[in-house]
Coordinates of N, CA and C in Angstrom, one line a residue:
D1 N 3.7 -4.5 -6.3 CA 2.4 -4.8 -5.7 C 1.7 -6.0 -6.4
S2 N 2.5 -6.7 -7.3 CA 1.9 -7.8 -8.0 C 1.8 -9.0 -7.1
V3 N 0.7 -9.7 -7.1 CA 0.5 -10.9 -6.3 C 1.5 -12.0 -6.8
L4 N 1.9 -12.0 -8.0 CA 2.9 -13.0 -8.5 C 4.2 -12.9 -7.8
R5 N 4.6 -11.7 -7.3 CA 5.8 -11.6 -6.5 C 5.8 -12.4 -5.2
S6 N 4.6 -12.6 -4.7 CA 4.5 -13.4 -3.4 C 4.5 -14.9 -3.6
W7 N 4.3 -15.4 -4.9 CA 4.1 -16.8 -5.1 C 5.4 -17.6 -4.7
G8 N 6.5 -17.3 -5.3 CA 7.7 -18.0 -5.0 C 8.1 -18.0 -3.5
P9 N 8.3 -16.8 -2.9 CA 8.7 -16.8 -1.5 C 7.6 -17.5 -0.6
S10 N 6.4 -17.3 -0.9 CA 5.3 -17.9 0.0 C 5.4 -19.4 0.0
L11 N 5.4 -20.0 -1.3 CA 5.4 -21.4 -1.4 C 6.8 -22.0 -1.0
S12 N 7.8 -21.3 -1.2 CA 9.1 -21.8 -0.8 C 9.2 -21.9 0.8
A13 N 8.7 -20.9 1.4 CA 8.7 -20.9 2.9 C 7.8 -22.0 3.4
C14 N 6.7 -22.2 2.8 CA 5.8 -23.4 3.2 C 6.5 -24.7 3.0
G15 N 7.2 -24.8 1.9 CA 8.0 -26.1 1.6 C 9.0 -26.3 2.7
K16 N 9.7 -25.3 3.1 CA 10.7 -25.4 4.2 C 10.0 -25.9 5.5
R17 N 8.9 -25.2 5.8 CA 8.2 -25.6 7.0 C 7.6 -27.1 6.9
A18 N 7.3 -27.5 5.7 CA 6.8 -28.9 5.5 C 8.0 -29.9 5.5
G19 N 9.2 -29.4 5.5 CA 10.4 -30.3 5.4 C 10.6 -30.8 4.0
R20 N 10.1 -30.1 3.0 CA 10.2 -30.4 1.6 C 10.6 -29.2 0.8
P21 N 11.8 -28.8 0.9 CA 12.3 -27.6 0.2 C 12.0 -27.7 -1.3
L22 N 11.6 -26.6 -1.9 CA 11.2 -26.5 -3.3 C 12.3 -26.0 -4.2
E23 N 13.4 -25.7 -3.7 CA 14.5 -25.0 -4.4 C 15.3 -26.1 -5.2
T24 N 14.7 -27.1 -5.8 CA 15.5 -28.1 -6.4 C 16.3 -27.6 -7.6
I25 N 15.8 -26.5 -8.2 CA 16.6 -26.0 -9.3 C 18.0 -25.4 -8.9
D26 N 18.0 -25.0 -7.6 CA 19.3 -24.5 -7.1 C 20.2 -25.5 -6.5
T27 N 19.6 -26.7 -6.2 CA 20.4 -27.8 -5.5 C 20.6 -29.0 -6.4
M28 N 20.0 -29.0 -7.6 CA 20.1 -30.1 -8.5 C 21.5 -30.5 -8.9
Q29 N 22.3 -29.6 -9.2 CA 23.7 -29.9 -9.7 C 24.5 -30.6 -8.5
D30 N 24.4 -30.1 -7.3 CA 25.0 -30.7 -6.2 C 24.5 -32.1 -5.9
A31 N 23.2 -32.3 -6.1 CA 22.5 -33.6 -5.8 C 23.0 -34.6 -6.9
L32 N 23.1 -34.2 -8.1 CA 23.7 -35.0 -9.2 C 25.1 -35.4 -8.9
R33 N 25.9 -34.5 -8.5 CA 27.3 -34.8 -8.1 C 27.4 -35.8 -7.0
E34 N 26.6 -35.6 -5.9 CA 26.6 -36.5 -4.8 C 26.1 -37.9 -5.2
T35 N 25.3 -38.0 -6.3 CA 24.9 -39.3 -6.7 C 25.9 -40.1 -7.5
G36 N 26.9 -39.3 -8.0 CA 28.0 -40.0 -8.7 C 28.3 -39.4 -10.1
F37 N 27.5 -38.5 -10.5 CA 27.7 -37.9 -11.8 C 28.9 -36.9 -11.8
V38 N 29.7 -36.9 -12.8 CA 30.8 -36.0 -12.9 C 30.7 -35.3 -14.3
D39 N 31.5 -34.3 -14.5 CA 31.5 -33.5 -15.7 C 30.1 -33.1 -16.1
I40 N 29.5 -32.4 -15.1 CA 28.1 -32.0 -15.2 C 28.1 -30.6 -15.9
R41 N 27.4 -30.5 -17.0 CA 27.3 -29.2 -17.7 C 25.8 -28.9 -17.7
Q42 N 25.5 -27.7 -17.3 CA 24.1 -27.2 -17.3 C 24.0 -25.9 -18.1
K43 N 22.9 -25.7 -18.7 CA 22.6 -24.5 -19.4 C 21.3 -24.0 -18.9
E44 N 21.3 -22.7 -18.5 CA 20.1 -22.0 -17.9 C 19.3 -21.4 -19.0
Y45 N 18.0 -21.5 -18.9 CA 17.1 -20.9 -19.8 C 16.1 -20.0 -19.0
K46 N 15.5 -19.1 -19.7 CA 14.3 -18.4 -19.1 C 13.2 -18.9 -19.9
W47 N 12.3 -19.7 -19.2 CA 11.2 -20.3 -19.8 C 9.9 -19.5 -19.6
P48 N 9.4 -19.0 -20.7 CA 8.2 -18.1 -20.6 C 7.0 -18.8 -20.0
I49 N 6.2 -18.0 -19.4 CA 4.9 -18.4 -18.9 C 3.9 -17.6 -19.7
G50 N 3.5 -18.2 -20.8 CA 2.6 -17.5 -21.7 C 3.2 -17.3 -23.1
P51 N 2.3 -17.0 -24.0 CA 2.8 -16.9 -25.4 C 3.4 -15.6 -25.9
W52 N 3.9 -14.8 -25.0 CA 4.4 -13.5 -25.3 C 5.7 -13.4 -26.0
A53 N 6.5 -14.4 -26.0 CA 7.9 -14.4 -26.6 C 7.8 -14.2 -28.1
R54 N 8.7 -13.5 -28.7 CA 8.7 -13.3 -30.1 C 9.2 -14.6 -30.9
D55 N 10.2 -15.2 -30.4 CA 10.7 -16.4 -31.0 C 9.7 -17.5 -30.9
Q56 N 9.4 -18.2 -32.1 CA 8.3 -19.2 -32.2 C 8.6 -20.3 -31.2
K57 N 9.8 -20.8 -31.1 CA 10.1 -21.9 -30.1 C 9.7 -21.5 -28.7
Y58 N 10.1 -20.3 -28.3 CA 9.7 -19.9 -26.9 C 8.2 -19.6 -26.8
K59 N 7.6 -19.1 -27.8 CA 6.2 -18.8 -27.8 C 5.4 -20.2 -27.6
E60 N 5.8 -21.2 -28.3 CA 5.2 -22.5 -28.1 C 5.5 -23.1 -26.7
A61 N 6.7 -23.0 -26.3 CA 7.1 -23.5 -24.9 C 6.3 -22.7 -23.9
G62 N 6.2 -21.4 -24.1 CA 5.5 -20.6 -23.1 C 4.0 -20.9 -23.1
T63 N 3.4 -21.2 -24.2 CA 2.0 -21.6 -24.2 C 1.8 -22.9 -23.4
V64 N 2.6 -23.9 -23.6 CA 2.5 -25.1 -22.9 C 2.7 -24.9 -21.4
N65 N 3.8 -24.1 -21.0 CA 4.1 -23.8 -19.6 C 2.9 -23.0 -19.0
Y66 N 2.3 -22.1 -19.7 CA 1.1 -21.4 -19.2 C 0.0 -22.3 -18.9
Q67 N -0.3 -23.3 -19.7 CA -1.3 -24.2 -19.4 C -1.0 -25.1 -18.2
H68 N 0.3 -25.4 -18.0 CA 0.7 -26.2 -16.8 C 0.4 -25.3 -15.6
W69 N 0.8 -24.1 -15.6 CA 0.6 -23.2 -14.5 C -0.9 -23.0 -14.2
M70 N -1.6 -22.7 -15.2 CA -3.1 -22.5 -15.0 C -3.8 -23.7 -14.4
S71 N -3.4 -24.9 -14.8 CA -4.1 -26.1 -14.3 C -3.5 -26.6 -13.0
G72 N -2.3 -26.2 -12.7 CA -1.6 -26.8 -11.6 C -1.5 -25.9 -10.3
M73 N -1.7 -24.6 -10.5 CA -1.4 -23.7 -9.4 C -2.3 -24.0 -8.1
E74 N -3.5 -24.3 -8.3 CA -4.4 -24.5 -7.1 C -3.9 -25.7 -6.4
G75 N -3.6 -26.8 -7.1 CA -3.1 -28.0 -6.4 C -1.8 -27.8 -5.7
W76 N -0.9 -27.0 -6.4 CA 0.4 -26.8 -5.7 C 0.2 -26.0 -4.5
A77 N -0.7 -25.0 -4.5 CA -0.8 -24.1 -3.4 C -1.7 -24.6 -2.2
M78 N -2.7 -25.4 -2.6 CA -3.7 -25.8 -1.6 C -3.1 -26.6 -0.4
W79 N -2.3 -27.6 -0.7 CA -1.7 -28.4 0.4 C -0.7 -27.6 1.2
L80 N 0.2 -26.9 0.5 CA 1.2 -26.1 1.2 C 0.6 -25.0 2.0
L81 N -0.2 -24.2 1.5 CA -0.7 -23.0 2.2 C -1.8 -23.4 3.3
C82 N -2.6 -24.5 3.0 CA -3.5 -24.9 4.0 C -2.9 -25.6 5.2
K83 N -1.7 -26.2 5.0 CA -1.1 -26.9 6.1 C 0.1 -26.1 6.7
F84 N 0.8 -25.4 5.9 CA 2.0 -24.7 6.3 C 2.1 -23.2 6.1
G85 N 0.9 -22.6 5.8 CA 0.9 -21.2 5.6 C 1.3 -20.4 6.8
A86 N 1.7 -19.2 6.6 CA 2.2 -18.3 7.7 C 1.4 -17.0 7.7
P87 N 1.2 -16.4 8.8 CA 1.5 -16.8 10.1 C 0.7 -17.9 10.7
Q88 N -0.4 -18.3 9.9 CA -1.2 -19.5 10.3 C -1.6 -20.1 9.0
P89 N -2.1 -21.4 9.1 CA -2.5 -22.0 7.9 C -3.7 -21.3 7.2
W90 N -3.7 -21.3 5.9 CA -4.8 -20.6 5.2 C -6.0 -21.5 5.1
S91 N -7.1 -20.8 4.8 CA -8.4 -21.6 4.6 C -8.4 -21.9 3.1
Q92 N -9.2 -22.9 2.7 CA -9.4 -23.3 1.3 C -9.9 -22.1 0.5
E93 N -10.8 -21.3 1.1 CA -11.3 -20.1 0.4 C -10.2 -19.1 0.1
E94 N -9.3 -18.9 1.1 CA -8.2 -17.9 0.9 C -7.3 -18.4 -0.3
V95 N -7.0 -19.7 -0.3 CA -6.2 -20.2 -1.4 C -6.9 -20.0 -2.8
I96 N -8.2 -20.3 -2.8 CA -8.9 -20.1 -4.1 C -8.9 -18.7 -4.6
V97 N -9.1 -17.7 -3.7 CA -9.0 -16.3 -4.0 C -7.6 -15.9 -4.5
Y98 N -6.6 -16.4 -3.8 CA -5.2 -16.1 -4.1 C -4.9 -16.6 -5.5
V99 N -5.3 -17.9 -5.8 CA -5.0 -18.5 -7.1 C -5.7 -17.7 -8.2
A100 N -6.9 -17.3 -7.9 CA -7.7 -16.5 -8.9 C -7.0 -15.2 -9.2
K101 N -6.4 -14.6 -8.2 CA -5.6 -13.4 -8.5 C -4.3 -13.7 -9.3
L102 N -3.7 -14.8 -9.0 CA -2.5 -15.2 -9.7 C -2.9 -15.5 -11.2
R103 N -4.0 -16.2 -11.4 CA -4.4 -16.5 -12.8 C -4.7 -15.2 -13.6
A104 N -5.4 -14.2 -12.9 CA -5.7 -13.0 -13.6 C -4.4 -12.3 -14.0
E105 N -3.4 -12.3 -13.2 CA -2.1 -11.7 -13.6 C -1.4 -12.4 -14.7
L106 N -1.5 -13.8 -14.6 CA -0.9 -14.5 -15.7 C -1.6 -14.3 -17.0
K107 N -2.8 -14.0 -17.0 CA -3.6 -13.7 -18.2 C -3.3 -12.4 -18.8
N108 N -2.7 -11.5 -18.1 CA -2.5 -10.1 -18.5 C -1.3 -10.2 -19.6
P109 N -1.6 -9.8 -20.8 CA -0.6 -9.9 -21.9 C 0.5 -8.9 -21.7
R110 N 0.3 -7.9 -20.9 CA 1.4 -6.9 -20.7 C 2.5 -7.5 -19.7
Y111 N 2.2 -8.5 -19.0 CA 3.2 -9.1 -18.1 C 4.0 -10.2 -18.9
H112 N 5.3 -10.0 -18.9 CA 6.1 -11.0 -19.6 C 6.8 -11.8 -18.5
I113 N 6.2 -12.9 -18.1 CA 6.6 -13.6 -16.9 C 7.4 -14.9 -17.4
Y114 N 8.4 -15.2 -16.7 CA 9.2 -16.5 -17.1 C 9.7 -17.1 -15.8
Q115 N 10.1 -18.4 -15.9 CA 10.7 -19.1 -14.8 C 12.1 -19.6 -15.3
R116 N 13.0 -19.8 -14.3 CA 14.3 -20.4 -14.7 C 14.1 -21.9 -14.9
A117 N 14.8 -22.3 -15.9 CA 14.9 -23.8 -16.2 C 16.3 -24.1 -16.6
Y118 N 16.7 -25.3 -16.3 CA 18.0 -25.8 -16.6 C 17.9 -27.1 -17.4
V119 N 18.8 -27.2 -18.3 CA 19.0 -28.4 -19.1 C 20.4 -28.9 -18.9
F120 N 20.5 -30.2 -18.7 CA 21.8 -30.9 -18.5 C 22.2 -31.6 -19.7
P121 N 22.8 -31.0 -20.7 CA 23.1 -31.7 -22.0 C 24.2 -32.7 -21.8
S122 N 25.0 -32.7 -20.8 CA 26.0 -33.7 -20.6 C 26.1 -34.1 -19.2
L123 N 25.9 -35.4 -19.0 CA 26.1 -36.0 -17.7 C 26.9 -37.3 -17.9
L124 N 27.8 -37.5 -17.1 CA 28.7 -38.7 -17.1 C 28.6 -39.3 -15.7
L125 N 28.1 -40.6 -15.6 CA 28.0 -41.3 -14.4 C 29.2 -42.2 -14.2
V126 N 29.9 -42.1 -13.1 CA 31.0 -43.0 -12.9 C 30.8 -43.7 -11.5
G127 N 31.5 -44.8 -11.4 CA 31.6 -45.5 -10.1 C 30.4 -46.4 -9.8
V128 N 29.6 -46.6 -10.8 CA 28.4 -47.5 -10.7 C 28.8 -48.9 -11.1
G129 N 28.5 -49.9 -10.3 CA 28.9 -51.2 -10.8 C 28.8 -52.2 -9.8

């Protein structure tokens, strides 16, 4: 019943309707390969959203990520939901209320929320010249 569960699927569907898919994390490796990179190595991380992690490195990264989410959510959602929301475009007021609910859940210290992140420690570009 968490409003956070609706965030990814809702915005992803809007991105598809807008012709701008948001699943770059799932398509990035193929896009790099198509560009000419070979021997691509990627490492997946769970990037905390908030300072809840025990490890100091992840606690700091989570704090920064939390601030990005808190300051960016309304902007991310406003255009997509007001133009491409389903079953019909949302009003600005609906988006503001939705984002307020998201922020309230992100502030809850009992929720240990993270997002997937990839690092590409090794990229070799060939065929350029």
